[in-house]
PDB file of C-alpha atoms and ligand atoms in Angstrom:
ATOM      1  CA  UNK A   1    -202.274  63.956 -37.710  1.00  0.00           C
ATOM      2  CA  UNK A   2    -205.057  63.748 -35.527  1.00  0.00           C
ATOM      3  CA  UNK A   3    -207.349  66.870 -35.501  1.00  0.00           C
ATOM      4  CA  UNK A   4    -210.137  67.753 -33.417  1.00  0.00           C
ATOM      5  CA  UNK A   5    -211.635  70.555 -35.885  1.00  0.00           C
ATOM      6  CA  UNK A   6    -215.432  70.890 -35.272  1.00  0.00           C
ATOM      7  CA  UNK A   7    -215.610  68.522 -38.398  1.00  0.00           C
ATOM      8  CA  UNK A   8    -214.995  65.389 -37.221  1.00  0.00           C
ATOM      9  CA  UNK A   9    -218.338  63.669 -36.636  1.00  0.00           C
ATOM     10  CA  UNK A  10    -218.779  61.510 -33.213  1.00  0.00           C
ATOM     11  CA  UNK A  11    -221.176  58.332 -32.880  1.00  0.00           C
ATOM     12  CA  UNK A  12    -223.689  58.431 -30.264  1.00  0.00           C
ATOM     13  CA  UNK A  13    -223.104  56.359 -27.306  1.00  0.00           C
ATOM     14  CA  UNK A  14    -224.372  53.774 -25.233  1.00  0.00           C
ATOM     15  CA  UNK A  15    -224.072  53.614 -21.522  1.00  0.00           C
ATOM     16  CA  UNK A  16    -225.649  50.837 -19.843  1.00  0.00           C
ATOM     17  CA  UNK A  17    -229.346  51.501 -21.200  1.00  0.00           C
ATOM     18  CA  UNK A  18    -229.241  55.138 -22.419  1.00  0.00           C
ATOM     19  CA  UNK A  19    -228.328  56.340 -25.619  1.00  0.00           C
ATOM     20  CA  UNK A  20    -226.053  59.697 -25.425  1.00  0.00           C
ATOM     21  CA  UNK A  21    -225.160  61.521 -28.864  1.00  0.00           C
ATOM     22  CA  UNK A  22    -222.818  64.310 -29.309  1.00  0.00           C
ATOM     23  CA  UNK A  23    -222.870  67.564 -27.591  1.00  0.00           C
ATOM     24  CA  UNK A  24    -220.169  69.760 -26.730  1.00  0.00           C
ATOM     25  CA  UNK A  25    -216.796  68.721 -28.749  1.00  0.00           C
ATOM     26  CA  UNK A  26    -213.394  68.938 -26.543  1.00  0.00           C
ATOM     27  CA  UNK A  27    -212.295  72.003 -28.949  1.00  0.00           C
ATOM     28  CA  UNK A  28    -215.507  73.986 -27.585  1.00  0.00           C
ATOM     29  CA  UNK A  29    -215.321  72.517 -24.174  1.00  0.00           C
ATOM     30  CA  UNK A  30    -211.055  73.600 -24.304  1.00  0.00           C
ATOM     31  CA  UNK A  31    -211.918  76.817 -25.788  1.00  0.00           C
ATOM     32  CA  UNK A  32    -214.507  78.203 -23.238  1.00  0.00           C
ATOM     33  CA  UNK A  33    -212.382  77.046 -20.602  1.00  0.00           C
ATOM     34  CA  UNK A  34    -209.607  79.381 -21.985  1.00  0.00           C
ATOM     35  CA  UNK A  35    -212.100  82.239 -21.478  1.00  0.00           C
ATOM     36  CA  UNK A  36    -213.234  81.451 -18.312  1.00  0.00           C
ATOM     37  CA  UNK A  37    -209.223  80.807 -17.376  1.00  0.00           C
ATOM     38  CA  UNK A  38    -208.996  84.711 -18.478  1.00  0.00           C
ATOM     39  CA  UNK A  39    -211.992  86.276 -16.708  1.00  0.00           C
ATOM     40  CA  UNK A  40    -211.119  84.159 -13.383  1.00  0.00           C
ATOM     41  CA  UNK A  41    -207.334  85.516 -13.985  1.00  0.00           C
ATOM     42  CA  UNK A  42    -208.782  89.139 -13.850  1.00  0.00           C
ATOM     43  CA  UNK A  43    -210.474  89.134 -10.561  1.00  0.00           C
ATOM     44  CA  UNK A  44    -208.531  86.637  -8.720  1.00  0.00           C
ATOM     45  CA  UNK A  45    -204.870  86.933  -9.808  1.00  0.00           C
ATOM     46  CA  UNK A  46    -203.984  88.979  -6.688  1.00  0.00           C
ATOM     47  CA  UNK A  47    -205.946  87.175  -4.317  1.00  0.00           C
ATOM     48  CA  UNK A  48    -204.677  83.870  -3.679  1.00  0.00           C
ATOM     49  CA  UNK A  49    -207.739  81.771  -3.506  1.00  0.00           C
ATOM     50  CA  UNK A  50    -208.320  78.524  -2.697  1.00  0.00           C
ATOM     51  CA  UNK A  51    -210.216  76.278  -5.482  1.00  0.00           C
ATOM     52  CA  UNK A  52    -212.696  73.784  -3.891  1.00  0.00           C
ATOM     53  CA  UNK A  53    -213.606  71.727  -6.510  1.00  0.00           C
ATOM     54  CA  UNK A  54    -216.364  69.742  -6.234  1.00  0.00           C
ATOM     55  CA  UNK A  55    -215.453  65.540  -6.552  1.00  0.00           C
ATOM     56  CA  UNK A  56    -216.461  63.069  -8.367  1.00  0.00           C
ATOM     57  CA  UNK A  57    -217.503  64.840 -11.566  1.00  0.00           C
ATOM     58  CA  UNK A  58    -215.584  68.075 -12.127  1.00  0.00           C
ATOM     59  CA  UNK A  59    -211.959  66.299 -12.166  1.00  0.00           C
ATOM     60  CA  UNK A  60    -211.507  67.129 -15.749  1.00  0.00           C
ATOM     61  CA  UNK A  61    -212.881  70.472 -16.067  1.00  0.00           C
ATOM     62  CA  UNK A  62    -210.768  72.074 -12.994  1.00  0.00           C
ATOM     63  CA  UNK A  63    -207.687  69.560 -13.785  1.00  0.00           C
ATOM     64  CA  UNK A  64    -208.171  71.905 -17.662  1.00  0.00           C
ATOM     65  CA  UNK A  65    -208.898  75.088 -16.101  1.00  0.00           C
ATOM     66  CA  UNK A  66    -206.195  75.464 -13.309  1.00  0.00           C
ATOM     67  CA  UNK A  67    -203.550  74.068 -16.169  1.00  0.00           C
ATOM     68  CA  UNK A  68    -204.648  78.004 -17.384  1.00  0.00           C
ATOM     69  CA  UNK A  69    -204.797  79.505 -14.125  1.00  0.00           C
ATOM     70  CA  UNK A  70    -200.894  81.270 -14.044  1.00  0.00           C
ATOM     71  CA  UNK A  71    -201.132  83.010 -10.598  1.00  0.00           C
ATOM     72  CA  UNK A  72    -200.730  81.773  -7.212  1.00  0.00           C
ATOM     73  CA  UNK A  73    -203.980  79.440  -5.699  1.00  0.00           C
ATOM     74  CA  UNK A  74    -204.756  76.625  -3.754  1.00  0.00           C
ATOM     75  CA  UNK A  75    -206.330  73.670  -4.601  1.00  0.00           C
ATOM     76  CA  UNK A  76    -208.774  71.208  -2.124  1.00  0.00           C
ATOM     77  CA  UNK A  77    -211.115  68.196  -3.528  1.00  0.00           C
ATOM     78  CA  UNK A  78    -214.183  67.693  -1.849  1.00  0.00           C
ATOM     79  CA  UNK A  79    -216.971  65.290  -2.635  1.00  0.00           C
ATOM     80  CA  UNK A  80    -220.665  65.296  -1.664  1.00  0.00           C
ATOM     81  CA  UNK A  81    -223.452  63.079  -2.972  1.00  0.00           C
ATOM     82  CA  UNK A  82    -226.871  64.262  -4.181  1.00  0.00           C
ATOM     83  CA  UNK A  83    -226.980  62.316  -6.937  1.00  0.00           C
ATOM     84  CA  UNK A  84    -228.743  59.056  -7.751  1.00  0.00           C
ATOM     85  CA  UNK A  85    -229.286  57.676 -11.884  1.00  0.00           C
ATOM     86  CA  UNK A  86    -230.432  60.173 -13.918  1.00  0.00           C
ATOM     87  CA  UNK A  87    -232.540  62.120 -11.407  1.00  0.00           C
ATOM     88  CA  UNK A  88    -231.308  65.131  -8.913  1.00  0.00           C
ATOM     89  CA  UNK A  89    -232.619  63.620  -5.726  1.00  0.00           C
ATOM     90  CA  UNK A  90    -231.921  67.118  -3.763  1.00  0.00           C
ATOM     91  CA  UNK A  91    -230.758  64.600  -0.686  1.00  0.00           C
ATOM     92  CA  UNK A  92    -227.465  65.288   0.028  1.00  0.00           C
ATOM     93  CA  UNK A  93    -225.306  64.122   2.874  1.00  0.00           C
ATOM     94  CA  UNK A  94    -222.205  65.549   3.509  1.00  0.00           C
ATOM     95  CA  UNK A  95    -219.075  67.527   2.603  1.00  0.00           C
ATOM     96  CA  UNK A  96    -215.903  65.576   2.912  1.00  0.00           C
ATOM     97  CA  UNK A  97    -212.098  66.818   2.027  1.00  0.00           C
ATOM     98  CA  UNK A  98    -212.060  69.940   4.545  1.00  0.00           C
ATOM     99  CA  UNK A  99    -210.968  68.205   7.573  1.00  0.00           C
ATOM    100  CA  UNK A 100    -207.642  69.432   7.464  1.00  0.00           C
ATOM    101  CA  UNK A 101    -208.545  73.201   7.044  1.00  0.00           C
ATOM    102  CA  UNK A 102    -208.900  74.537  10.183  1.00  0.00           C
ATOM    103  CA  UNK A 103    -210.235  78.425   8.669  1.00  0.00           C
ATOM    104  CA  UNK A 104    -211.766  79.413   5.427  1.00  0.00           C
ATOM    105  CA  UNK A 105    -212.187  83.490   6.596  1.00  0.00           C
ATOM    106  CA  UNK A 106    -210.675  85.776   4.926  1.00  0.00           C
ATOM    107  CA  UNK A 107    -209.808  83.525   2.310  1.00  0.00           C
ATOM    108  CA  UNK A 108    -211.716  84.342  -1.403  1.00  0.00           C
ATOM    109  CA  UNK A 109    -213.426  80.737  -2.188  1.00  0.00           C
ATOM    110  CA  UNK A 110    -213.923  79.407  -5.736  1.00  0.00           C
ATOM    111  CA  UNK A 111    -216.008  76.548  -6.017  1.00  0.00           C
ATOM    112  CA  UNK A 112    -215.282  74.802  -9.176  1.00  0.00           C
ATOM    113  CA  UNK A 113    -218.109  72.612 -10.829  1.00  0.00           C
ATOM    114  CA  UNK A 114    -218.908  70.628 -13.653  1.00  0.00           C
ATOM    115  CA  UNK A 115    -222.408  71.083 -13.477  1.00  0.00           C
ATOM    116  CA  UNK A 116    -225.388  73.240 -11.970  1.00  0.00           C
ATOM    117  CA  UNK A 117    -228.599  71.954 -12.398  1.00  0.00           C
ATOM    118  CA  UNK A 118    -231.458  72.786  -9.423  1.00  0.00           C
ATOM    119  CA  UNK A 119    -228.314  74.754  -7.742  1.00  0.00           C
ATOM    120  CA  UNK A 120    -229.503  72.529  -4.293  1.00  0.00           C
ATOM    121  CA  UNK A 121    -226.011  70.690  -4.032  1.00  0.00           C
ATOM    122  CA  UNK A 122    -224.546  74.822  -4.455  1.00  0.00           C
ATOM    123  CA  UNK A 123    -227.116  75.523  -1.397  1.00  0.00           C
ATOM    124  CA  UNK A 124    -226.160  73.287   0.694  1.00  0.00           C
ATOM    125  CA  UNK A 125    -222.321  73.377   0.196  1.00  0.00           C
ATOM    126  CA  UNK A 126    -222.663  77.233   0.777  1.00  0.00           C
ATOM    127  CA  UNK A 127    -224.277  76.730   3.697  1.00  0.00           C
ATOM    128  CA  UNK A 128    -222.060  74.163   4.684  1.00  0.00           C
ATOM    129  CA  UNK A 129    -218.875  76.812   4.228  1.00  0.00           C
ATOM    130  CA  UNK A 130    -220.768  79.735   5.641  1.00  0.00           C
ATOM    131  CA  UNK A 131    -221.041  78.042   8.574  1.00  0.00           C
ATOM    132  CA  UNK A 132    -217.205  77.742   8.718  1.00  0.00           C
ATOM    133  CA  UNK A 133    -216.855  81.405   8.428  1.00  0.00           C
ATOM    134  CA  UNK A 134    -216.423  81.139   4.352  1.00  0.00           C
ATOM    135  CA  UNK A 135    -217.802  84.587   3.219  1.00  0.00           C
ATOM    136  CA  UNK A 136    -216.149  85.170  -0.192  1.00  0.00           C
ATOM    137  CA  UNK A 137    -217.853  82.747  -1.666  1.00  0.00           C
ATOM    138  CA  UNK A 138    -218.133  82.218  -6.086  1.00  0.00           C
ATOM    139  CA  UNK A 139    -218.515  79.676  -8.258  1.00  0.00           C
ATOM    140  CA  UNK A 140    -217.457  78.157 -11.354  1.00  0.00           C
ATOM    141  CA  UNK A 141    -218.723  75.596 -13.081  1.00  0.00           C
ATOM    142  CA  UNK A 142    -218.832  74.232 -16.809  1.00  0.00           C
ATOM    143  CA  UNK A 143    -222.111  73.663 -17.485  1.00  0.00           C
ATOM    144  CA  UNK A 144    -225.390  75.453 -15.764  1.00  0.00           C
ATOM    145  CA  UNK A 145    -229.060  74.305 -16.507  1.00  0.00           C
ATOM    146  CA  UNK A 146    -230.650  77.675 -15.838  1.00  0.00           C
ATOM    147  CA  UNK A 147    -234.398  76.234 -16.620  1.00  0.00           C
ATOM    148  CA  UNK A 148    -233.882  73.400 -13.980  1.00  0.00           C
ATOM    149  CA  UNK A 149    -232.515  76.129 -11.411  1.00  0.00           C
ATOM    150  CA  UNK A 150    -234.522  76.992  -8.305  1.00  0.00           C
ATOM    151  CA  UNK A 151    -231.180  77.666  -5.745  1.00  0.00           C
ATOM    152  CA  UNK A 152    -229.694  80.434  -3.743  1.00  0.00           C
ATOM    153  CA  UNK A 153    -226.903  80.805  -5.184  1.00  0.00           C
ATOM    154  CA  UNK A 154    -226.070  80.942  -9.462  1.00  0.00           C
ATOM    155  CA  UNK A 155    -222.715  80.313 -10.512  1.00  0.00           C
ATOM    156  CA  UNK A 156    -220.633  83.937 -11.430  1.00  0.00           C
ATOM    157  CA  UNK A 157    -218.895  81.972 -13.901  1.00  0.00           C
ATOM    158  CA  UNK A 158    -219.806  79.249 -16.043  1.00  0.00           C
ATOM    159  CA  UNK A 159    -219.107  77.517 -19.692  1.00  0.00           C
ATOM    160  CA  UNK A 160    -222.136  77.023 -21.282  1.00  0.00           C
ATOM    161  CA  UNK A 161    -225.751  76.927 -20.646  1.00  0.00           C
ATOM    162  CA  UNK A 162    -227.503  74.057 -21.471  1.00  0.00           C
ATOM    163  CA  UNK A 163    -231.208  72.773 -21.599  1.00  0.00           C
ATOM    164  CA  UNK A 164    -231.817  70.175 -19.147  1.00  0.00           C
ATOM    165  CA  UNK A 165    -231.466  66.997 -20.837  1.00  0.00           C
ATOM    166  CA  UNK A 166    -228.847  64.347 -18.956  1.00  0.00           C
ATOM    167  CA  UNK A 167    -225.411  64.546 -20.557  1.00  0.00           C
ATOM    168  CA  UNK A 168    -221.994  62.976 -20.045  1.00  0.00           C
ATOM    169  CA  UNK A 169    -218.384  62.623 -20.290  1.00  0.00           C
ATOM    170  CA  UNK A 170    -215.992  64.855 -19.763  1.00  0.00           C
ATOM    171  CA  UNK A 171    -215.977  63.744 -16.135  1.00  0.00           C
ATOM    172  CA  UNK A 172    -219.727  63.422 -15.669  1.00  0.00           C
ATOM    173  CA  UNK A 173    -220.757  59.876 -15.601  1.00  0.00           C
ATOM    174  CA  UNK A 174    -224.028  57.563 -15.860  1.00  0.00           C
ATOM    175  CA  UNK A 175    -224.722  55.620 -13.172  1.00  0.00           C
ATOM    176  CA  UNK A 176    -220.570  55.847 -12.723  1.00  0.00           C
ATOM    177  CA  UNK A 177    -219.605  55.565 -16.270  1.00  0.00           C
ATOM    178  CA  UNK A 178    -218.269  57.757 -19.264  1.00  0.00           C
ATOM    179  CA  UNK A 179    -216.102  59.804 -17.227  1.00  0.00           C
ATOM    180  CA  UNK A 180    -213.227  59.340 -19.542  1.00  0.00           C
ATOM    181  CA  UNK A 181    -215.012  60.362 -22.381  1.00  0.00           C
ATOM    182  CA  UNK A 182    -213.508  63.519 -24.119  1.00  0.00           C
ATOM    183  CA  UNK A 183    -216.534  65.045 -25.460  1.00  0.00           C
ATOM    184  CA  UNK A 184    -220.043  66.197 -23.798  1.00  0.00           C
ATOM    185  CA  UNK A 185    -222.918  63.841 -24.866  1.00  0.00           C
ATOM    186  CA  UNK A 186    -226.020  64.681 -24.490  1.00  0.00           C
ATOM    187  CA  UNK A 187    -229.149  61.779 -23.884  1.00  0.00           C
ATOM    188  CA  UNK A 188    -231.308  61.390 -26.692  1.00  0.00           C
ATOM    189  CA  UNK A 189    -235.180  61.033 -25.885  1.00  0.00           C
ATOM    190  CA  UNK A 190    -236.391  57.884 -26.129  1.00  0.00           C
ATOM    191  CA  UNK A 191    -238.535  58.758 -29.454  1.00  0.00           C
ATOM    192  CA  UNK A 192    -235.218  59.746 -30.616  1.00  0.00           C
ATOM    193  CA  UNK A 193    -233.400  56.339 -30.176  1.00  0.00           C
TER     194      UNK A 193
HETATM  195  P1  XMP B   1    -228.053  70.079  -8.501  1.00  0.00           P
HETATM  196  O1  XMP B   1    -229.420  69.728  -9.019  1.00  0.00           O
HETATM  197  O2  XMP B   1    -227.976  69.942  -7.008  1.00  0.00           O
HETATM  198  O3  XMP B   1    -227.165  68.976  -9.124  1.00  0.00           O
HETATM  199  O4  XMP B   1    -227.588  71.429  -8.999  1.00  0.00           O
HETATM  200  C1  XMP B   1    -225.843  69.077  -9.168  1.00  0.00           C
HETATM  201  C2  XMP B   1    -225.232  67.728  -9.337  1.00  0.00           C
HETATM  202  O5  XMP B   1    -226.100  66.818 -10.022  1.00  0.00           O
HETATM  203  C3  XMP B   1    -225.383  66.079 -10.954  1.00  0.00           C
HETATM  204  N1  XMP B   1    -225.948  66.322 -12.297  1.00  0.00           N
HETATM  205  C4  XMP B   1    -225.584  65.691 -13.417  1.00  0.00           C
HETATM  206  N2  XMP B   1    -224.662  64.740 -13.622  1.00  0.00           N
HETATM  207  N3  XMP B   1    -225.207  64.736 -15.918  1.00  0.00           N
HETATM  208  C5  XMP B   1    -224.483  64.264 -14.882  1.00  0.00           C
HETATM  209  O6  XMP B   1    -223.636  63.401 -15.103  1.00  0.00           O
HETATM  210  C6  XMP B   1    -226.147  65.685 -15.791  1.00  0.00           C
HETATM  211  O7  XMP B   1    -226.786  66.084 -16.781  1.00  0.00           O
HETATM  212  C7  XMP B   1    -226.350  66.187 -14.460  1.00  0.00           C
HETATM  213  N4  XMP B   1    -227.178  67.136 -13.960  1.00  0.00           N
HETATM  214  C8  XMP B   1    -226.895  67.192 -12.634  1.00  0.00           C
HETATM  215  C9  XMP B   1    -223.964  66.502 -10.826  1.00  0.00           C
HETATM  216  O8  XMP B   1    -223.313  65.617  -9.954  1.00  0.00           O
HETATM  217  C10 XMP B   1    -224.017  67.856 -10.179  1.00  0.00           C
HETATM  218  O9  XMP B   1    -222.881  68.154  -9.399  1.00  0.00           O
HETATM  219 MG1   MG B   2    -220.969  67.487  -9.412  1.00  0.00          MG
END
């Protein structure tokens, strides 16, 4: 039977040029989204709220965290890019996916992330729904880099907090790949590899 006890030991690795080993295991990564699935139940089980979760990266997490959300919600995708390699380039274009909502007031918001790093992309999507009248605005995302974070606006909830090397899988890619990985990996520096 296949287990995925904290003992099993997983290879580092490689994607294109980098060398990832890893990180956070799927049991950890399942485990603190049951948690956050509970403290997200508490405030907004009554509240119907609409999930915006933010495309390309976070499919997995919020896919895994609204499979544990047992109360009524919505659910939108959105995508915006301010991402390029391994680098937050802090230039980011636009939100797409909200066409087809003519109001967000009155309406409690939950952005759902996979990862917070400056917090810019969180500025600038909060401005971007604040201008539509979006004023119960939170977030939640899966990983935060609080030492990279110079933004507006901190996630209320998040997984785990994480120093700011470059890590992947579990939906966040390099240069596009390691999505489908089912494990967090983290880059190894270069002395390292
Ligand atoms: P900011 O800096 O605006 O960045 O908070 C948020 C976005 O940058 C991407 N990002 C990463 N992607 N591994 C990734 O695969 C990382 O370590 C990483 N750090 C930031 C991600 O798209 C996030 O939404
Ligand atoms: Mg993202």
């Amino acid at each position: 039977m296949l287990s995925f006890s904290k003992k099993i030991r997983l290879s580092n690795i490689t994607l294109q040029d980098r060398v990832f080993s890893p990180y956070l295991h799927q049991a950890e990564i399942a485990q603190r989204t049951d948690s956050l699935a509970q403290a997200l139940t508490e405030v907004y089980a009554q509240q119907f709220p609409l999930l915006l979760v933010v495309l390309k990266g976070a499919f997995r997490f919020a896919a895994d965290l609204v499979a544990r959300l047992d109360f009524p919600l919505e659910v939108e995708f959105i995508r915006l890019a301010s991402y390029e390699n391994s680098q937050s380039s802090g230039q980011i274009r636009t939100v797409l996916g909200l066409e087809d909502r003519l109001s967000l007031e009155d309406r409690p918001i939950l952005i759902v992330e996979d990862i917070v790093d400056t917090g810019l992309t969180l500025d600038f999507l909060y401005a971007q729904l604040q201008a539509r009248q979006a004023h119960q605005l939170a977030t939640v995302s899966l990983l935060f880099k609080p030492d990279n974070f110079r933004g507006e606006h901190p996630p209320a909830y998040f997984g785990f907090s994480i120093p700011p090397a470059f890590v992947v899988g579990y939906g966040l890619d390099y240069q596009g790949q390691g999505r489908q990985l089912n494990d967090i990996f983290r880059e190894k520096p270069s002395a390292e590899v």
